[in-house]
Amino acid sequence: MARLILKPGKERSLMRRHPWIFAGSVAELDGRARAGDTVDVCAADGRVLARAAWSPASQIRARVWSFDPEVAIDHAFFKRKVAESVARRAAHPLLAGQAGMRLIHGESDGLPGVIADRYGAVVVVQLTSAGADKWRTAIVGALVQATGCVAVYERSDSEVRGLEGLQPVAGCVHGELPEGPLTIVENGVTMEVDVAGGHKTGFYLDQRDNRLLTGQLAAGRQVLNCFCYTGGFSLQALAGGAAGVLSIDSSGPALAVAQRNLALNPKLDAARAEWREDDVFQALRALRAEGRKFDLIVLDPPKFAPSAAHADRAARAYKDINLLGFRLLNPGGILMSYSCSGGVGLELFQKIVAGAAIDAGVDARIIHRLSAAADHPVGLAVPEGEYLKGLACQIG
């Protein structure tokens, strides 16, 4: 087995159990290894510290499989790690009865580059690292055995695979997808999930608790849901008794799915739902010109900053959209604002939202910090940028 030898002092983050080894920390690769191969990670003095997957095309040169250098990285390893991850979710009381949940959350479960989401009898897997890609067969087999699912669909089509020197991959890797639309029930609301063509793995599972909170806050309120995608926040607001919900998205196909989702829930009052296909920034300015006001606004935009290098540009976009949101709120209204940008941390995001409130001339206070970690096990480290950040602000 090849040895990845670190520069002097570069073992410190590894000793703190951070699972990434960056290119600047590597002194040399002693031996030969192909992308995805397992290597022993050694300190400059020769101590073997961990076993990791080698990725020569990435700035993250290696991702740790095990901090115990005696552990064999083989089919049995993945069978055990996947089974442990699935069992953790099965034992979690907050996930009881949920048809959609994240079964594996990468580094949080000791499986770097592996994402697995369950939608009823279907599991969607996303492999984003060279090591995960190499062990595809073992990971898929372990998922089938641990869950008893009828199908595993791979959605390894994210841009991050390019950073690992990998091509996009998508399609069934076990069984066949059921005929007709795939649906799940989330907190009493039925939603359609497009595992083949939808965003991420088909649905934004990480917002489940925040969608539920929206429903709990919505009773009697006029609600505005921006970047509504397939209507998750909108339908929870209707279920919670909202007086009216205006949902805006630039994607016509996403809005079509949102309206189908509404039809799947005949107990919800469709007359209280309004759908608008438009650029959200332009739509918010138009709503202000119309004199529209709302009691609860949800801002859940797509990723504005994929990395820290884009943080300045993203900050301007977040500032703009939150400023527009605050100006559309009625007194006592609540703004729920989110960021999934890895390059914008919670502290910066809070400053951006606070600045927007000041510029809007409103007295706003944070009433709740919103975050979601897609069912990752509590207490295990997740590399920076994996968390969704969010704030709920109420104006005077």
Short mmCIF file of C-alpha atoms in Angstrom, two decimals:
data_model
loop_
_atom_site.label_atom_id
_atom_site.label_comp_id
_atom_site.label_asym_id
_atom_site.label_seq_id
_atom_site.Cartn_x
_atom_site.Cartn_y
_atom_site.Cartn_z
CA MET A 1 0.00 0.00 0.00
CA ALA A 2 1.29 3.48 -0.89
CA ARG A 3 2.11 5.93 1.87
CA LEU A 4 0.99 9.57 1.84
CA ILE A 5 3.65 11.45 3.81
CA LEU A 6 2.69 14.80 5.32
CA LYS A 7 4.88 17.85 5.75
CA PRO A 8 6.13 18.54 9.29
CA GLY A 9 3.33 19.90 11.49
CA LYS A 10 0.60 19.17 8.96
CA GLU A 11 -0.71 16.26 10.97
CA ARG A 12 -2.34 18.58 13.51
CA SER A 13 -5.74 18.84 11.85
CA LEU A 14 -5.70 15.09 11.32
CA MET A 15 -5.05 14.57 15.02
CA ARG A 16 -8.17 16.66 15.68
CA ARG A 17 -10.07 14.23 13.46
CA HIS A 18 -10.58 16.49 10.47
CA PRO A 19 -10.95 14.01 7.59
CA TRP A 20 -9.52 16.13 4.76
CA ILE A 21 -5.87 16.33 3.70
CA PHE A 22 -5.15 19.26 1.39
CA ALA A 23 -2.52 19.36 -1.34
CA GLY A 24 -0.43 21.89 0.59
CA SER A 25 -0.04 19.43 3.46
CA VAL A 26 1.44 16.65 1.34
CA ALA A 27 5.19 16.13 1.20
CA GLU A 28 5.15 13.13 -1.12
CA LEU A 29 3.39 9.97 -2.15
CA ASP A 30 5.68 7.03 -1.44
CA GLY A 31 4.61 4.33 -3.86
CA ARG A 32 2.00 4.19 -6.61
CA ALA A 33 -1.70 4.83 -6.21
CA ARG A 34 -4.54 5.45 -8.63
CA ALA A 35 -7.47 7.76 -7.94
CA GLY A 36 -9.62 6.27 -5.20
CA ASP A 37 -7.00 3.82 -3.95
CA THR A 38 -6.49 3.50 -0.21
CA VAL A 39 -3.24 4.93 1.16
CA ASP A 40 -1.65 5.03 4.59
CA VAL A 41 -1.37 8.61 5.86
CA CYS A 42 1.90 9.17 7.68
CA ALA A 43 3.31 12.03 9.70
CA ALA A 44 6.72 13.39 8.69
CA ASP A 45 8.32 11.24 11.41
CA GLY A 46 6.86 8.06 9.90
CA ARG A 47 3.92 7.50 12.28
CA VAL A 48 0.93 5.97 10.49
CA LEU A 49 -2.10 8.09 11.41
CA ALA A 50 -4.98 7.01 9.21
CA ARG A 51 -6.17 5.29 6.06
CA ALA A 52 -7.59 7.49 3.33
CA ALA A 53 -8.72 7.58 -0.29
CA TRP A 54 -6.18 9.15 -2.66
CA SER A 55 -7.43 11.81 -5.09
CA PRO A 56 -4.60 13.26 -7.19
CA ALA A 57 -6.84 15.59 -9.25
CA SER A 58 -8.36 17.37 -6.24
CA GLN A 59 -7.04 20.05 -3.92
CA ILE A 60 -8.32 17.69 -1.23
CA ARG A 61 -5.67 15.07 -1.93
CA ALA A 62 -7.06 12.48 0.46
CA ARG A 63 -10.19 11.85 2.52
CA VAL A 64 -9.93 9.68 5.61
CA TRP A 65 -11.83 6.42 5.76
CA SER A 66 -10.51 5.45 9.19
CA PHE A 67 -8.33 7.06 11.83
CA ASP A 68 -7.37 3.55 12.92
CA PRO A 69 -4.56 2.53 10.54
CA GLU A 70 -5.16 -1.13 11.34
CA VAL A 71 -8.69 -1.12 9.88
CA ALA A 72 -8.99 -2.84 6.50
CA ILE A 73 -10.80 -0.78 3.86
CA ASP A 74 -12.73 -3.51 2.08
CA HIS A 75 -16.29 -4.62 1.30
CA ALA A 76 -16.84 -5.56 4.95
CA PHE A 77 -15.83 -2.04 6.02
CA PHE A 78 -18.51 -0.43 3.84
CA LYS A 79 -21.13 -2.99 4.82
CA ARG A 80 -20.50 -2.16 8.48
CA LYS A 81 -20.38 1.65 8.06
CA VAL A 82 -23.54 1.79 5.96
CA ALA A 83 -25.43 -0.47 8.37
CA GLU A 84 -24.39 1.72 11.31
CA SER A 85 -25.57 4.87 9.53
CA VAL A 86 -28.95 3.40 8.65
CA ALA A 87 -29.41 2.08 12.21
CA ARG A 88 -28.71 5.53 13.68
CA ARG A 89 -31.58 7.02 11.71
CA ALA A 90 -33.91 4.15 12.53
CA ALA A 91 -33.35 4.79 16.24
CA HIS A 92 -33.88 8.57 16.03
CA PRO A 93 -37.31 9.50 17.46
CA LEU A 94 -37.61 12.68 15.37
CA LEU A 95 -37.37 10.62 12.18
CA ALA A 96 -40.08 8.14 13.12
CA GLY A 97 -42.69 7.91 10.37
CA GLN A 98 -40.78 10.07 7.89
CA ALA A 99 -40.78 8.56 4.40
CA GLY A 100 -37.95 10.81 3.27
CA MET A 101 -34.68 10.99 5.18
CA ARG A 102 -30.92 11.16 4.70
CA LEU A 103 -29.34 7.82 5.51
CA ILE A 104 -25.69 8.75 4.95
CA HIS A 105 -24.22 12.23 5.26
CA GLY A 106 -20.66 11.94 4.06
CA GLU A 107 -17.98 12.74 6.61
CA SER A 108 -20.54 12.84 9.44
CA ASP A 109 -20.93 9.10 9.05
CA GLY A 110 -17.29 8.36 8.30
CA LEU A 111 -18.01 7.92 4.59
CA PRO A 112 -16.48 10.91 2.77
CA GLY A 113 -18.13 11.70 -0.54
CA VAL A 114 -21.13 9.43 0.08
CA ILE A 115 -24.66 10.82 0.26
CA ALA A 116 -27.66 8.49 0.44
CA ASP A 117 -31.26 9.66 0.72
CA ARG A 118 -34.27 7.41 1.17
CA TYR A 119 -37.65 8.11 -0.41
CA GLY A 120 -39.90 5.26 0.66
CA ALA A 121 -38.72 2.10 -1.09
CA VAL A 122 -36.15 3.97 -3.23
CA VAL A 123 -32.66 5.05 -2.16
CA VAL A 124 -30.80 7.74 -4.10
CA VAL A 125 -27.02 7.67 -3.79
CA GLN A 126 -24.58 10.42 -4.71
CA LEU A 127 -20.85 9.68 -4.88
CA THR A 128 -18.76 12.85 -5.05
CA SER A 129 -15.20 11.74 -4.22
CA ALA A 130 -12.69 9.49 -5.95
CA GLY A 131 -12.72 7.04 -3.05
CA ALA A 132 -16.51 6.78 -2.97
CA ASP A 133 -16.58 6.31 -6.73
CA LYS A 134 -14.08 3.44 -6.54
CA TRP A 135 -16.18 1.62 -3.92
CA ARG A 136 -19.54 2.12 -5.72
CA THR A 137 -20.39 -1.59 -5.89
CA ALA A 138 -19.70 -2.15 -2.18
CA ILE A 139 -21.66 0.94 -1.13
CA VAL A 140 -24.70 0.11 -3.26
CA GLY A 141 -24.71 -3.50 -2.07
CA ALA A 142 -24.50 -2.38 1.55
CA LEU A 143 -27.42 0.03 1.06
CA VAL A 144 -29.60 -2.69 -0.44
CA GLN A 145 -28.81 -5.05 2.41
CA ALA A 146 -29.31 -2.44 5.16
CA THR A 147 -32.57 -0.98 3.83
CA GLY A 148 -34.27 -3.68 1.79
CA CYS A 149 -35.02 -1.02 -0.86
CA VAL A 150 -36.46 -2.02 -4.24
CA ALA A 151 -34.21 0.34 -6.18
CA VAL A 152 -31.05 2.40 -5.85
CA TYR A 153 -30.77 5.35 -8.21
CA GLU A 154 -27.42 7.10 -8.60
CA ARG A 155 -27.31 10.90 -8.91
CA SER A 156 -23.56 11.43 -9.10
CA ASP A 157 -24.04 14.37 -11.43
CA SER A 158 -23.00 17.31 -9.26
CA GLU A 159 -20.31 19.74 -10.40
CA VAL A 160 -18.07 18.83 -7.46
CA ARG A 161 -17.20 15.52 -9.14
CA GLY A 162 -15.27 17.51 -11.72
CA LEU A 163 -12.94 18.71 -8.97
CA GLU A 164 -12.10 15.07 -8.34
CA GLY A 165 -11.44 14.37 -12.00
CA LEU A 166 -14.65 12.36 -12.29
CA GLN A 167 -17.33 12.36 -14.96
CA PRO A 168 -21.04 12.67 -14.09
CA VAL A 169 -22.93 9.41 -13.59
CA ALA A 170 -26.69 8.93 -13.27
CA GLY A 171 -29.09 6.02 -13.53
CA CYS A 172 -30.40 2.95 -11.73
CA VAL A 173 -27.66 0.86 -10.15
CA HIS A 174 -30.00 -1.63 -8.45
CA GLY A 175 -33.54 -2.71 -9.34
CA GLU A 176 -35.96 -0.46 -11.21
CA LEU A 177 -37.80 2.70 -10.24
CA PRO A 178 -41.52 2.16 -9.55
CA GLU A 179 -43.86 3.18 -12.34
CA GLY A 180 -45.50 6.58 -12.05
CA PRO A 181 -44.52 9.53 -9.85
CA LEU A 182 -42.63 8.77 -6.65
CA THR A 183 -44.26 10.43 -3.64
CA ILE A 184 -43.50 10.79 0.05
CA VAL A 185 -45.49 12.16 2.99
CA GLU A 186 -43.60 14.77 4.97
CA ASN A 187 -45.21 15.96 8.19
CA GLY A 188 -48.66 15.21 6.81
CA VAL A 189 -48.12 16.73 3.35
CA THR A 190 -47.75 14.56 0.23
CA MET A 191 -44.93 15.61 -2.11
CA GLU A 192 -43.78 14.33 -5.49
CA VAL A 193 -40.06 13.51 -5.74
CA ASP A 194 -38.25 13.43 -9.07
CA VAL A 195 -35.15 11.38 -8.26
CA ALA A 196 -33.98 11.38 -11.89
CA GLY A 197 -34.36 15.05 -12.79
CA GLY A 198 -34.96 17.01 -9.60
CA HIS A 199 -32.43 19.13 -7.73
CA LYS A 200 -29.90 17.35 -5.49
CA THR A 201 -31.24 13.82 -5.03
CA GLY A 202 -34.78 14.88 -5.95
CA PHE A 203 -35.85 16.84 -2.88
CA TYR A 204 -34.41 19.20 -0.25
CA LEU A 205 -34.60 16.94 2.78
CA ASP A 206 -32.46 19.33 4.83
CA GLN A 207 -35.35 21.81 5.04
CA ARG A 208 -37.90 19.39 6.53
CA ASP A 209 -37.90 20.85 10.05
CA ASN A 210 -37.90 24.42 8.75
CA ARG A 211 -40.86 23.66 6.49
CA LEU A 212 -42.69 22.30 9.53
CA LEU A 213 -41.86 25.48 11.47
CA THR A 214 -43.25 27.57 8.61
CA GLY A 215 -46.53 25.72 8.91
CA GLN A 216 -46.59 26.32 12.65
CA LEU A 217 -46.10 30.07 12.11
CA ALA A 218 -48.44 30.49 9.15
CA ALA A 219 -51.92 30.46 10.72
CA GLY A 220 -53.91 33.48 9.53
CA ARG A 221 -50.89 35.06 7.82
CA GLN A 222 -50.30 36.22 4.27
CA VAL A 223 -47.25 34.24 3.18
CA LEU A 224 -44.70 34.89 0.42
CA ASN A 225 -42.47 31.96 -0.59
CA CYS A 226 -39.56 32.96 -2.84
CA PHE A 227 -37.56 30.44 -4.87
CA CYS A 228 -40.39 28.06 -4.05
CA TYR A 229 -39.12 25.16 -6.24
CA THR A 230 -41.76 22.40 -5.90
CA GLY A 231 -43.71 24.14 -3.15
CA GLY A 232 -42.53 22.48 0.06
CA PHE A 233 -42.74 25.63 2.20
CA SER A 234 -45.91 26.74 0.42
CA LEU A 235 -47.84 23.56 1.13
CA GLN A 236 -46.77 23.46 4.77
CA ALA A 237 -47.94 27.06 5.12
CA LEU A 238 -51.33 26.13 3.64
CA ALA A 239 -51.52 23.13 5.94
CA GLY A 240 -50.82 25.45 8.86
CA GLY A 241 -53.79 27.66 8.00
CA ALA A 242 -52.22 30.52 6.04
CA ALA A 243 -54.71 33.10 4.80
CA GLY A 244 -52.94 33.13 1.45
CA VAL A 245 -49.65 31.97 -0.08
CA LEU A 246 -47.90 33.57 -3.05
CA SER A 247 -45.13 31.32 -4.43
CA ILE A 248 -42.51 32.58 -6.89
CA ASP A 249 -39.93 30.69 -8.94
CA SER A 250 -38.21 31.26 -12.27
CA SER A 251 -38.70 27.62 -13.30
CA GLY A 252 -41.97 26.79 -15.02
CA PRO A 253 -41.42 23.03 -14.69
CA ALA A 254 -40.79 23.36 -10.94
CA LEU A 255 -43.99 25.37 -10.54
CA ALA A 256 -45.88 22.69 -12.49
CA VAL A 257 -44.67 20.09 -9.99
CA ALA A 258 -45.63 22.41 -7.12
CA GLN A 259 -49.17 22.65 -8.44
CA ARG A 260 -49.33 18.87 -8.87
CA ASN A 261 -48.20 18.58 -5.25
CA LEU A 262 -51.05 20.84 -4.20
CA ALA A 263 -53.47 18.59 -6.10
CA LEU A 264 -52.07 15.59 -4.20
CA ASN A 265 -53.34 17.22 -0.99
CA PRO A 266 -57.09 17.78 -1.53
CA LYS A 267 -57.58 18.92 2.07
CA LEU A 268 -55.55 22.06 1.34
CA ASP A 269 -57.46 25.08 0.05
CA ALA A 270 -56.14 25.63 -3.48
CA ALA A 271 -57.98 28.96 -3.66
CA ARG A 272 -55.50 30.36 -1.14
CA ALA A 273 -52.50 29.51 -3.35
CA GLU A 274 -51.10 31.85 -6.02
CA TRP A 275 -48.21 30.81 -8.29
CA ARG A 276 -45.98 33.20 -10.22
CA GLU A 277 -43.23 32.33 -12.70
CA ASP A 278 -40.73 35.18 -12.53
CA ASP A 279 -37.21 36.23 -11.59
CA VAL A 280 -37.48 36.60 -7.83
CA PHE A 281 -35.41 39.79 -7.60
CA GLN A 282 -37.58 41.49 -10.21
CA ALA A 283 -40.78 40.07 -8.72
CA LEU A 284 -39.98 41.46 -5.27
CA ARG A 285 -39.44 44.92 -6.72
CA ALA A 286 -42.72 44.63 -8.61
CA LEU A 287 -44.57 43.56 -5.45
CA ARG A 288 -43.24 46.61 -3.63
CA ALA A 289 -44.38 48.85 -6.49
CA GLU A 290 -47.83 47.24 -6.23
CA GLY A 291 -47.96 48.02 -2.53
CA ARG A 292 -48.21 44.34 -1.52
CA LYS A 293 -47.34 43.39 2.05
CA PHE A 294 -46.91 40.04 3.77
CA ASP A 295 -46.85 38.66 7.31
CA LEU A 296 -44.41 35.80 6.66
CA ILE A 297 -41.75 35.69 3.95
CA VAL A 298 -39.53 32.71 3.09
CA LEU A 299 -36.30 33.38 1.18
CA ASP A 300 -34.64 30.09 0.20
CA PRO A 301 -32.45 30.93 -2.82
CA PRO A 302 -30.10 28.61 -4.68
CA LYS A 303 -26.40 28.58 -3.87
CA PHE A 304 -24.94 32.06 -4.52
CA ALA A 305 -21.37 31.20 -3.38
CA PRO A 306 -20.04 27.70 -4.09
CA SER A 307 -16.74 28.65 -2.44
CA ALA A 308 -15.17 31.43 -0.35
CA ALA A 309 -13.83 33.01 -3.55
CA HIS A 310 -17.40 33.96 -4.48
CA ALA A 311 -18.36 35.27 -1.03
CA ASP A 312 -18.27 38.99 -1.91
CA ARG A 313 -20.55 38.61 -4.91
CA ALA A 314 -22.87 36.33 -2.96
CA ALA A 315 -23.01 38.78 -0.06
CA ARG A 316 -24.33 41.47 -2.38
CA ALA A 317 -27.04 39.13 -3.68
CA TYR A 318 -28.06 38.06 -0.18
CA LYS A 319 -28.09 41.70 0.96
CA ASP A 320 -30.31 42.70 -1.95
CA ILE A 321 -32.85 39.97 -1.53
CA ASN A 322 -33.14 40.36 2.24
CA LEU A 323 -33.47 44.13 1.91
CA LEU A 324 -36.35 43.63 -0.52
CA GLY A 325 -37.88 41.07 1.82
CA PHE A 326 -37.81 43.34 4.87
CA ARG A 327 -39.47 46.12 2.88
CA LEU A 328 -42.39 43.83 2.05
CA LEU A 329 -43.13 42.82 5.64
CA ASN A 330 -46.07 44.06 7.65
CA PRO A 331 -45.37 45.25 11.24
CA GLY A 332 -44.81 42.17 13.36
CA GLY A 333 -44.01 40.15 10.25
CA ILE A 334 -41.44 37.34 10.12
CA LEU A 335 -38.68 36.88 7.54
CA MET A 336 -37.23 33.37 7.26
CA SER A 337 -33.98 33.64 5.31
CA TYR A 338 -31.65 30.83 4.25
CA SER A 339 -28.25 30.29 2.66
CA CYS A 340 -26.84 27.03 1.33
CA SER A 341 -23.62 28.71 0.15
CA GLY A 342 -20.53 27.01 1.53
CA GLY A 343 -18.56 30.23 1.04
CA VAL A 344 -20.86 32.20 3.38
CA GLY A 345 -20.66 31.18 7.03
CA LEU A 346 -23.36 31.77 9.63
CA GLU A 347 -21.57 34.78 11.16
CA LEU A 348 -21.26 36.54 7.80
CA PHE A 349 -24.82 35.61 6.86
CA GLN A 350 -26.12 37.09 10.12
CA LYS A 351 -24.23 40.33 9.42
CA ILE A 352 -25.69 40.48 5.90
CA VAL A 353 -29.26 40.04 7.14
CA ALA A 354 -28.75 42.56 9.96
CA GLY A 355 -27.36 45.07 7.48
CA ALA A 356 -30.35 44.56 5.22
CA ALA A 357 -32.71 45.25 8.10
CA ILE A 358 -30.89 48.48 8.96
CA ASP A 359 -30.97 49.66 5.35
CA ALA A 360 -34.67 48.81 5.15
CA GLY A 361 -35.27 51.03 8.17
CA VAL A 362 -36.90 48.32 10.26
CA ASP A 363 -36.36 47.25 13.84
CA ALA A 364 -35.66 43.54 13.39
CA ARG A 365 -34.63 40.96 15.91
CA ILE A 366 -33.54 37.40 15.39
CA ILE A 367 -36.11 35.14 16.99
CA HIS A 368 -34.68 31.84 15.84
CA ARG A 369 -31.52 30.51 14.22
CA LEU A 370 -32.51 28.05 11.57
CA SER A 371 -30.20 25.31 10.41
CA ALA A 372 -30.57 21.89 8.95
CA ALA A 373 -28.05 19.10 8.66
CA ALA A 374 -30.02 16.55 6.67
CA ASP A 375 -30.25 13.96 9.43
CA HIS A 376 -26.54 13.76 10.16
CA PRO A 377 -25.67 12.20 13.53
CA VAL A 378 -25.31 14.79 16.25
CA GLY A 379 -21.83 15.23 17.67
CA LEU A 380 -19.81 14.19 14.64
CA ALA A 381 -17.78 16.80 12.79
CA VAL A 382 -18.96 18.01 9.40
CA PRO A 383 -16.51 19.99 7.28
CA GLU A 384 -17.23 23.68 6.96
CA GLY A 385 -19.90 24.54 4.43
CA GLU A 386 -22.01 21.40 4.81
CA TYR A 387 -24.64 23.10 6.95
CA LEU A 388 -27.55 25.10 5.65
CA LYS A 389 -27.68 28.44 7.45
CA GLY A 390 -30.87 30.30 8.29
CA LEU A 391 -32.35 33.06 10.41
CA ALA A 392 -35.90 33.91 11.39
CA CYS A 393 -36.25 37.65 11.99
CA GLN A 394 -39.31 39.50 13.27
CA ILE A 395 -39.75 43.20 12.73
CA GLY A 396 -41.40 45.59 15.15
#
